[in-house]
């Protein structure tokens, strides 16, 4: 399963742009351009966090923007701008990225402590 969406004009949500987003279980692909096409891929396991946002105009036309924060060197922030089904896509990316990290055993652990070794209860 996956999604294929087009970047849309904010006015009436019409898909008159040349950017296509393909979201699959293992990869996100962005194809952009008319005369010079640039294709960018990001593996799902590299997605660390996902953000959904929608301006008032986007809400009126049923659109939203999904931002993926990744460990990818070419696009640390992957933007999918003015797309339909943006909440469903955000949830899909969150779920699939977690599954991909578990499958590859690349789960990131976050240390929220102070980092001071003396704060740890380690027996001598």
PDB file of N, CA and C in Angstrom, residues 25-111:
ATOM      1  N   UNK A  25       5.806   1.826   1.406  1.00  0.00           N
ATOM      2  CA  UNK A  25       6.125   1.281   2.721  1.00  0.00           C
ATOM      3  C   UNK A  25       7.607   1.380   3.050  1.00  0.00           C
ATOM      4  N   UNK A  26       8.481   1.423   2.029  1.00  0.00           N
ATOM      5  CA  UNK A  26       9.913   1.429   2.288  1.00  0.00           C
ATOM      6  C   UNK A  26      10.624   2.710   1.854  1.00  0.00           C
ATOM      7  N   UNK A  27       9.920   3.593   1.117  1.00  0.00           N
ATOM      8  CA  UNK A  27      10.615   4.741   0.549  1.00  0.00           C
ATOM      9  C   UNK A  27       9.650   5.881   0.216  1.00  0.00           C
ATOM     10  N   UNK A  28      10.166   7.111   0.304  1.00  0.00           N
ATOM     11  CA  UNK A  28       9.451   8.300  -0.152  1.00  0.00           C
ATOM     12  C   UNK A  28      10.204   8.827  -1.361  1.00  0.00           C
ATOM     13  N   UNK A  29       9.494   9.077  -2.461  1.00  0.00           N
ATOM     14  CA  UNK A  29      10.114   9.595  -3.679  1.00  0.00           C
ATOM     15  C   UNK A  29       9.425  10.887  -4.071  1.00  0.00           C
ATOM     16  N   UNK A  30      10.242  11.907  -4.377  1.00  0.00           N
ATOM     17  CA  UNK A  30       9.723  13.187  -4.844  1.00  0.00           C
ATOM     18  C   UNK A  30      10.271  13.427  -6.242  1.00  0.00           C
ATOM     19  N   UNK A  31       9.371  13.559  -7.221  1.00  0.00           N
ATOM     20  CA  UNK A  31       9.720  13.906  -8.594  1.00  0.00           C
ATOM     21  C   UNK A  31       9.282  15.342  -8.819  1.00  0.00           C
ATOM     22  N   UNK A  32      10.219  16.217  -9.184  1.00  0.00           N
ATOM     23  CA  UNK A  32       9.897  17.622  -9.385  1.00  0.00           C
ATOM     24  C   UNK A  32      10.493  18.120 -10.691  1.00  0.00           C
ATOM     25  N   UNK A  33       9.742  18.975 -11.368  1.00  0.00           N
ATOM     26  CA  UNK A  33      10.257  19.627 -12.563  1.00  0.00           C
ATOM     27  C   UNK A  33       9.528  19.230 -13.819  1.00  0.00           C
ATOM     28  N   UNK A  34       9.615  20.121 -14.832  1.00  0.00           N
ATOM     29  CA  UNK A  34       9.012  19.864 -16.127  1.00  0.00           C
ATOM     30  C   UNK A  34      10.096  19.643 -17.177  1.00  0.00           C
ATOM     31  N   UNK A  35      10.962  20.620 -17.371  1.00  0.00           N
ATOM     32  CA  UNK A  35      12.022  20.489 -18.368  1.00  0.00           C
ATOM     33  C   UNK A  35      13.223  19.731 -17.821  1.00  0.00           C
ATOM     34  N   UNK A  36      13.542  19.961 -16.562  1.00  0.00           N
ATOM     35  CA  UNK A  36      14.594  19.208 -15.876  1.00  0.00           C
ATOM     36  C   UNK A  36      13.939  18.535 -14.677  1.00  0.00           C
ATOM     37  N   UNK A  37      13.836  17.241 -14.737  1.00  0.00           N
ATOM     38  CA  UNK A  37      13.196  16.493 -13.659  1.00  0.00           C
ATOM     39  C   UNK A  37      14.241  16.046 -12.648  1.00  0.00           C
ATOM     40  N   UNK A  38      13.955  16.308 -11.385  1.00  0.00           N
ATOM     41  CA  UNK A  38      14.831  15.881 -10.294  1.00  0.00           C
ATOM     42  C   UNK A  38      14.053  14.883  -9.448  1.00  0.00           C
ATOM     43  N   UNK A  39      14.631  13.704  -9.263  1.00  0.00           N
ATOM     44  CA  UNK A  39      14.015  12.662  -8.445  1.00  0.00           C
ATOM     45  C   UNK A  39      14.830  12.492  -7.180  1.00  0.00           C
ATOM     46  N   UNK A  40      14.160  12.565  -6.045  1.00  0.00           N
ATOM     47  CA  UNK A  40      14.832  12.423  -4.758  1.00  0.00           C
ATOM     48  C   UNK A  40      14.141  11.324  -3.960  1.00  0.00           C
ATOM     49  N   UNK A  41      14.935  10.394  -3.430  1.00  0.00           N
ATOM     50  CA  UNK A  41      14.415   9.287  -2.630  1.00  0.00           C
ATOM     51  C   UNK A  41      14.907   9.401  -1.199  1.00  0.00           C
ATOM     52  N   UNK A  42      14.082   8.950  -0.281  1.00  0.00           N
ATOM     53  CA  UNK A  42      14.476   8.864   1.121  1.00  0.00           C
ATOM     54  C   UNK A  42      13.908   7.555   1.664  1.00  0.00           C
ATOM     55  N   UNK A  43      14.780   6.718   2.203  1.00  0.00           N
ATOM     56  CA  UNK A  43      14.318   5.464   2.787  1.00  0.00           C
ATOM     57  C   UNK A  43      13.511   5.746   4.045  1.00  0.00           C
ATOM     58  N   UNK A  44      12.494   4.957   4.248  1.00  0.00           N
ATOM     59  CA  UNK A  44      11.573   5.164   5.356  1.00  0.00           C
ATOM     60  C   UNK A  44      12.269   5.062   6.713  1.00  0.00           C
ATOM     61  N   UNK A  45      13.301   4.211   6.820  1.00  0.00           N
ATOM     62  CA  UNK A  45      13.963   4.054   8.122  1.00  0.00           C
ATOM     63  C   UNK A  45      14.731   5.302   8.520  1.00  0.00           C
ATOM     64  N   UNK A  46      14.996   6.213   7.577  1.00  0.00           N
ATOM     65  CA  UNK A  46      15.711   7.450   7.888  1.00  0.00           C
ATOM     66  C   UNK A  46      14.799   8.550   8.427  1.00  0.00           C
ATOM     67  N   UNK A  47      13.487   8.367   8.316  1.00  0.00           N
ATOM     68  CA  UNK A  47      12.543   9.365   8.806  1.00  0.00           C
ATOM     69  C   UNK A  47      12.509   9.278  10.337  1.00  0.00           C
ATOM     70  N   UNK A  48      12.852  10.381  10.985  1.00  0.00           N
ATOM     71  CA  UNK A  48      12.914  10.400  12.438  1.00  0.00           C
ATOM     72  C   UNK A  48      11.648  10.968  13.068  1.00  0.00           C
ATOM     73  N   UNK A  49      11.046  11.953  12.402  1.00  0.00           N
ATOM     74  CA  UNK A  49       9.834  12.566  12.936  1.00  0.00           C
ATOM     75  C   UNK A  49       9.037  13.150  11.775  1.00  0.00           C
ATOM     76  N   UNK A  50       7.733  13.315  11.992  1.00  0.00           N
ATOM     77  CA  UNK A  50       6.844  13.837  10.952  1.00  0.00           C
ATOM     78  C   UNK A  50       5.954  14.899  11.572  1.00  0.00           C
ATOM     79  N   UNK A  51       5.758  15.982  10.815  1.00  0.00           N
ATOM     80  CA  UNK A  51       4.919  17.082  11.290  1.00  0.00           C
ATOM     81  C   UNK A  51       3.853  17.378  10.242  1.00  0.00           C
ATOM     82  N   UNK A  52       2.633  17.621  10.705  1.00  0.00           N
ATOM     83  CA  UNK A  52       1.535  18.018   9.818  1.00  0.00           C
ATOM     84  C   UNK A  52       1.168  19.460  10.146  1.00  0.00           C
ATOM     85  N   UNK A  53       0.971  20.267   9.111  1.00  0.00           N
ATOM     86  CA  UNK A  53       0.505  21.637   9.324  1.00  0.00           C
ATOM     87  C   UNK A  53      -0.476  21.994   8.224  1.00  0.00           C
ATOM     88  N   UNK A  54      -1.379  22.914   8.532  1.00  0.00           N
ATOM     89  CA  UNK A  54      -2.359  23.373   7.554  1.00  0.00           C
ATOM     90  C   UNK A  54      -2.720  24.817   7.869  1.00  0.00           C
ATOM     91  N   UNK A  55      -2.514  25.684   6.896  1.00  0.00           N
ATOM     92  CA  UNK A  55      -2.924  27.075   7.052  1.00  0.00           C
ATOM     93  C   UNK A  55      -4.436  27.155   6.877  1.00  0.00           C
ATOM     94  N   UNK A  56      -4.994  28.321   7.131  1.00  0.00           N
ATOM     95  CA  UNK A  56      -6.433  28.494   6.979  1.00  0.00           C
ATOM     96  C   UNK A  56      -6.852  28.215   5.535  1.00  0.00           C
ATOM     97  N   UNK A  57      -6.099  28.721   4.558  1.00  0.00           N
ATOM     98  CA  UNK A  57      -6.434  28.493   3.151  1.00  0.00           C
ATOM     99  C   UNK A  57      -6.327  27.003   2.802  1.00  0.00           C
ATOM    100  N   UNK A  58      -5.302  26.322   3.328  1.00  0.00           N
ATOM    101  CA  UNK A  58      -5.180  24.886   3.083  1.00  0.00           C
ATOM    102  C   UNK A  58      -6.380  24.137   3.659  1.00  0.00           C
ATOM    103  N   UNK A  59      -6.807  24.524   4.844  1.00  0.00           N
ATOM    104  CA  UNK A  59      -7.968  23.879   5.461  1.00  0.00           C
ATOM    105  C   UNK A  59      -9.226  24.070   4.622  1.00  0.00           C
ATOM    106  N   UNK A  60      -9.394  25.282   4.076  1.00  0.00           N
ATOM    107  CA  UNK A  60     -10.577  25.576   3.263  1.00  0.00           C
ATOM    108  C   UNK A  60     -10.638  24.658   2.048  1.00  0.00           C
ATOM    109  N   UNK A  61      -9.486  24.402   1.424  1.00  0.00           N
ATOM    110  CA  UNK A  61      -9.454  23.589   0.212  1.00  0.00           C
ATOM    111  C   UNK A  61      -9.097  22.128   0.466  1.00  0.00           C
ATOM    112  N   UNK A  62      -9.054  21.710   1.735  1.00  0.00           N
ATOM    113  CA  UNK A  62      -8.818  20.305   2.076  1.00  0.00           C
ATOM    114  C   UNK A  62      -7.394  19.845   1.829  1.00  0.00           C
ATOM    115  N   UNK A  63      -6.433  20.744   2.011  1.00  0.00           N
ATOM    116  CA  UNK A  63      -5.029  20.431   1.782  1.00  0.00           C
ATOM    117  C   UNK A  63      -4.252  20.511   3.082  1.00  0.00           C
ATOM    118  N   UNK A  64      -2.993  20.111   3.045  1.00  0.00           N
ATOM    119  CA  UNK A  64      -2.104  20.221   4.190  1.00  0.00           C
ATOM    120  C   UNK A  64      -0.668  20.057   3.746  1.00  0.00           C
ATOM    121  N   UNK A  65       0.245  20.305   4.661  1.00  0.00           N
ATOM    122  CA  UNK A  65       1.670  20.156   4.389  1.00  0.00           C
ATOM    123  C   UNK A  65       2.248  19.165   5.392  1.00  0.00           C
ATOM    124  N   UNK A  66       3.018  18.206   4.890  1.00  0.00           N
ATOM    125  CA  UNK A  66       3.669  17.204   5.737  1.00  0.00           C
ATOM    126  C   UNK A  66       5.172  17.447   5.659  1.00  0.00           C
ATOM    127  N   UNK A  67       5.805  17.595   6.820  1.00  0.00           N
ATOM    128  CA  UNK A  67       7.246  17.778   6.898  1.00  0.00           C
ATOM    129  C   UNK A  67       7.852  16.548   7.560  1.00  0.00           C
ATOM    130  N   UNK A  68       8.795  15.912   6.869  1.00  0.00           N
ATOM    131  CA  UNK A  68       9.511  14.760   7.414  1.00  0.00           C
ATOM    132  C   UNK A  68      10.902  15.212   7.815  1.00  0.00           C
ATOM    133  N   UNK A  69      11.254  15.007   9.065  1.00  0.00           N
ATOM    134  CA  UNK A  69      12.598  15.292   9.555  1.00  0.00           C
ATOM    135  C   UNK A  69      13.390  13.998   9.438  1.00  0.00           C
ATOM    136  N   UNK A  70      14.434  14.020   8.625  1.00  0.00           N
ATOM    137  CA  UNK A  70      15.126  12.781   8.271  1.00  0.00           C
ATOM    138  C   UNK A  70      16.601  12.845   8.624  1.00  0.00           C
ATOM    139  N   UNK A  71      17.234  11.708   8.535  1.00  0.00           N
ATOM    140  CA  UNK A  71      18.675  11.610   8.659  1.00  0.00           C
ATOM    141  C   UNK A  71      19.338  11.601   7.295  1.00  0.00           C
ATOM    142  N   UNK A  72      18.590  11.972   6.253  1.00  0.00           N
ATOM    143  CA  UNK A  72      19.080  11.990   4.882  1.00  0.00           C
ATOM    144  C   UNK A  72      19.984  13.201   4.672  1.00  0.00           C
ATOM    145  N   UNK A  73      21.094  13.022   3.979  1.00  0.00           N
ATOM    146  CA  UNK A  73      22.046  14.127   3.803  1.00  0.00           C
ATOM    147  C   UNK A  73      21.567  15.147   2.779  1.00  0.00           C
ATOM    148  N   UNK A  74      20.848  14.721   1.740  1.00  0.00           N
ATOM    149  CA  UNK A  74      20.410  15.671   0.720  1.00  0.00           C
ATOM    150  C   UNK A  74      19.189  16.475   1.138  1.00  0.00           C
ATOM    151  N   UNK A  75      18.309  15.899   1.927  1.00  0.00           N
ATOM    152  CA  UNK A  75      17.107  16.591   2.383  1.00  0.00           C
ATOM    153  C   UNK A  75      16.837  16.274   3.848  1.00  0.00           C
ATOM    154  N   UNK A  76      17.452  17.018   4.764  1.00  0.00           N
ATOM    155  CA  UNK A  76      17.164  16.766   6.179  1.00  0.00           C
ATOM    156  C   UNK A  76      15.704  17.057   6.546  1.00  0.00           C
ATOM    157  N   UNK A  77      15.069  17.974   5.791  1.00  0.00           N
ATOM    158  CA  UNK A  77      13.638  18.230   5.949  1.00  0.00           C
ATOM    159  C   UNK A  77      12.982  18.000   4.604  1.00  0.00           C
ATOM    160  N   UNK A  78      12.148  16.994   4.538  1.00  0.00           N
ATOM    161  CA  UNK A  78      11.449  16.640   3.311  1.00  0.00           C
ATOM    162  C   UNK A  78      10.046  17.234   3.385  1.00  0.00           C
ATOM    163  N   UNK A  79       9.748  18.180   2.498  1.00  0.00           N
ATOM    164  CA  UNK A  79       8.459  18.863   2.518  1.00  0.00           C
ATOM    165  C   UNK A  79       7.537  18.311   1.436  1.00  0.00           C
ATOM    166  N   UNK A  80       6.319  17.995   1.834  1.00  0.00           N
ATOM    167  CA  UNK A  80       5.272  17.639   0.886  1.00  0.00           C
ATOM    168  C   UNK A  80       4.199  18.705   1.051  1.00  0.00           C
ATOM    169  N   UNK A  81       4.202  19.666   0.121  1.00  0.00           N
ATOM    170  CA  UNK A  81       3.444  20.898   0.266  1.00  0.00           C
ATOM    171  C   UNK A  81       2.109  20.808  -0.471  1.00  0.00           C
ATOM    172  N   UNK A  82       1.052  21.320   0.162  1.00  0.00           N
ATOM    173  CA  UNK A  82      -0.290  21.428  -0.421  1.00  0.00           C
ATOM    174  C   UNK A  82      -0.775  20.101  -1.009  1.00  0.00           C
ATOM    175  N   UNK A  83      -0.864  19.072  -0.177  1.00  0.00           N
ATOM    176  CA  UNK A  83      -1.323  17.777  -0.660  1.00  0.00           C
ATOM    177  C   UNK A  83      -2.648  17.407   0.001  1.00  0.00           C
ATOM    178  N   UNK A  84      -3.431  16.607  -0.707  1.00  0.00           N
ATOM    179  CA  UNK A  84      -4.662  16.067  -0.137  1.00  0.00           C
ATOM    180  C   UNK A  84      -4.293  14.853   0.724  1.00  0.00           C
ATOM    181  N   UNK A  85      -5.194  14.445   1.588  1.00  0.00           N
ATOM    182  CA  UNK A  85      -4.995  13.297   2.493  1.00  0.00           C
ATOM    183  C   UNK A  85      -3.737  13.466   3.335  1.00  0.00           C
ATOM    184  N   UNK A  86      -3.408  14.689   3.699  1.00  0.00           N
ATOM    185  CA  UNK A  86      -2.146  14.951   4.399  1.00  0.00           C
ATOM    186  C   UNK A  86      -2.084  14.281   5.777  1.00  0.00           C
ATOM    187  N   UNK A  87      -3.182  14.245   6.495  1.00  0.00           N
ATOM    188  CA  UNK A  87      -3.171  13.571   7.814  1.00  0.00           C
ATOM    189  C   UNK A  87      -2.976  12.064   7.664  1.00  0.00           C
ATOM    190  N   UNK A  88      -3.648  11.462   6.692  1.00  0.00           N
ATOM    191  CA  UNK A  88      -3.490  10.026   6.450  1.00  0.00           C
ATOM    192  C   UNK A  88      -2.045   9.713   6.050  1.00  0.00           C
ATOM    193  N   UNK A  89      -1.474  10.556   5.224  1.00  0.00           N
ATOM    194  CA  UNK A  89      -0.092  10.358   4.779  1.00  0.00           C
ATOM    195  C   UNK A  89       0.872  10.499   5.944  1.00  0.00           C
ATOM    196  N   UNK A  90       0.650  11.488   6.800  1.00  0.00           N
ATOM    197  CA  UNK A  90       1.508  11.662   7.981  1.00  0.00           C
ATOM    198  C   UNK A  90       1.463  10.426   8.864  1.00  0.00           C
ATOM    199  N   UNK A  91       0.261   9.927   9.139  1.00  0.00           N
ATOM    200  CA  UNK A  91       0.116   8.734   9.980  1.00  0.00           C
ATOM    201  C   UNK A  91       0.761   7.513   9.324  1.00  0.00           C
ATOM    202  N   UNK A  92       0.596   7.383   8.010  1.00  0.00           N
ATOM    203  CA  UNK A  92       1.202   6.268   7.265  1.00  0.00           C
ATOM    204  C   UNK A  92       2.725   6.324   7.370  1.00  0.00           C
ATOM    205  N   UNK A  93       3.299   7.507   7.195  1.00  0.00           N
ATOM    206  CA  UNK A  93       4.760   7.653   7.263  1.00  0.00           C
ATOM    207  C   UNK A  93       5.273   7.333   8.657  1.00  0.00           C
ATOM    208  N   UNK A  94       4.580   7.816   9.689  1.00  0.00           N
ATOM    209  CA  UNK A  94       4.995   7.515  11.065  1.00  0.00           C
ATOM    210  C   UNK A  94       5.000   6.007  11.325  1.00  0.00           C
ATOM    211  N   UNK A  95       3.934   5.345  10.932  1.00  0.00           N
ATOM    212  CA  UNK A  95       3.819   3.907  11.163  1.00  0.00           C
ATOM    213  C   UNK A  95       4.864   3.122  10.372  1.00  0.00           C
ATOM    214  N   UNK A  96       5.011   3.450   9.093  1.00  0.00           N
ATOM    215  CA  UNK A  96       5.948   2.708   8.245  1.00  0.00           C
ATOM    216  C   UNK A  96       7.402   2.987   8.608  1.00  0.00           C
ATOM    217  N   UNK A  97       7.707   4.209   9.027  1.00  0.00           N
ATOM    218  CA  UNK A  97       9.095   4.506   9.414  1.00  0.00           C
ATOM    219  C   UNK A  97       9.483   3.738  10.672  1.00  0.00           C
ATOM    220  N   UNK A  98       8.546   3.609  11.602  1.00  0.00           N
ATOM    221  CA  UNK A  98       8.817   2.832  12.816  1.00  0.00           C
ATOM    222  C   UNK A  98       9.020   1.357  12.471  1.00  0.00           C
ATOM    223  N   UNK A  99       8.175   0.815  11.599  1.00  0.00           N
ATOM    224  CA  UNK A  99       8.325  -0.573  11.176  1.00  0.00           C
ATOM    225  C   UNK A  99       9.652  -0.796  10.454  1.00  0.00           C
ATOM    226  N   UNK A 100      10.031   0.156   9.609  1.00  0.00           N
ATOM    227  CA  UNK A 100      11.285   0.029   8.854  1.00  0.00           C
ATOM    228  C   UNK A 100      12.495   0.079   9.781  1.00  0.00           C
ATOM    229  N   UNK A 101      12.443   0.950  10.810  1.00  0.00           N
ATOM    230  CA  UNK A 101      13.558   1.017  11.765  1.00  0.00           C
ATOM    231  C   UNK A 101      13.667  -0.274  12.565  1.00  0.00           C
ATOM    232  N   UNK A 102      12.536  -0.825  12.986  1.00  0.00           N
ATOM    233  CA  UNK A 102      12.561  -2.088  13.731  1.00  0.00           C
ATOM    234  C   UNK A 102      13.062  -3.225  12.852  1.00  0.00           C
ATOM    235  N   UNK A 103      12.655  -3.237  11.590  1.00  0.00           N
ATOM    236  CA  UNK A 103      13.083  -4.278  10.665  1.00  0.00           C
ATOM    237  C   UNK A 103      14.590  -4.226  10.432  1.00  0.00           C
ATOM    238  N   UNK A 104      15.142  -3.029  10.312  1.00  0.00           N
ATOM    239  CA  UNK A 104      16.578  -2.862  10.071  1.00  0.00           C
ATOM    240  C   UNK A 104      17.379  -2.789  11.369  1.00  0.00           C
ATOM    241  N   UNK A 105      16.656  -2.820  12.483  1.00  0.00           N
ATOM    242  CA  UNK A 105      17.279  -2.722  13.809  1.00  0.00           C
ATOM    243  C   UNK A 105      18.094  -1.441  13.947  1.00  0.00           C
ATOM    244  N   UNK A 106      17.501  -0.345  13.488  1.00  0.00           N
ATOM    245  CA  UNK A 106      18.159   0.962  13.580  1.00  0.00           C
ATOM    246  C   UNK A 106      17.334   1.908  14.433  1.00  0.00           C
ATOM    247  N   UNK A 107      16.785   1.409  15.525  1.00  0.00           N
ATOM    248  CA  UNK A 107      15.966   2.234  16.395  1.00  0.00           C
ATOM    249  C   UNK A 107      16.857   3.236  17.111  1.00  0.00           C
ATOM    250  N   UNK A 108      16.480   4.510  17.058  1.00  0.00           N
ATOM    251  CA  UNK A 108      17.237   5.565  17.732  1.00  0.00           C
ATOM    252  C   UNK A 108      16.791   5.661  19.176  1.00  0.00           C
ATOM    253  N   UNK A 109      17.733   5.722  20.058  1.00  0.00           N
ATOM    254  CA  UNK A 109      17.439   5.918  21.470  1.00  0.00           C
ATOM    255  C   UNK A 109      17.851   7.326  21.837  1.00  0.00           C
ATOM    256  N   UNK A 110      17.002   8.028  22.555  1.00  0.00           N
ATOM    257  CA  UNK A 110      17.253   9.403  22.927  1.00  0.00           C
ATOM    258  C   UNK A 110      17.624   9.455  24.395  1.00  0.00           C
ATOM    259  N   UNK A 111      18.768  10.045  24.694  1.00  0.00           N
ATOM    260  CA  UNK A 111      19.212  10.205  26.072  1.00  0.00           C
ATOM    261  C   UNK A 111      18.731  11.558  26.560  1.00  0.00           C
TER     262      UNK A 111
END
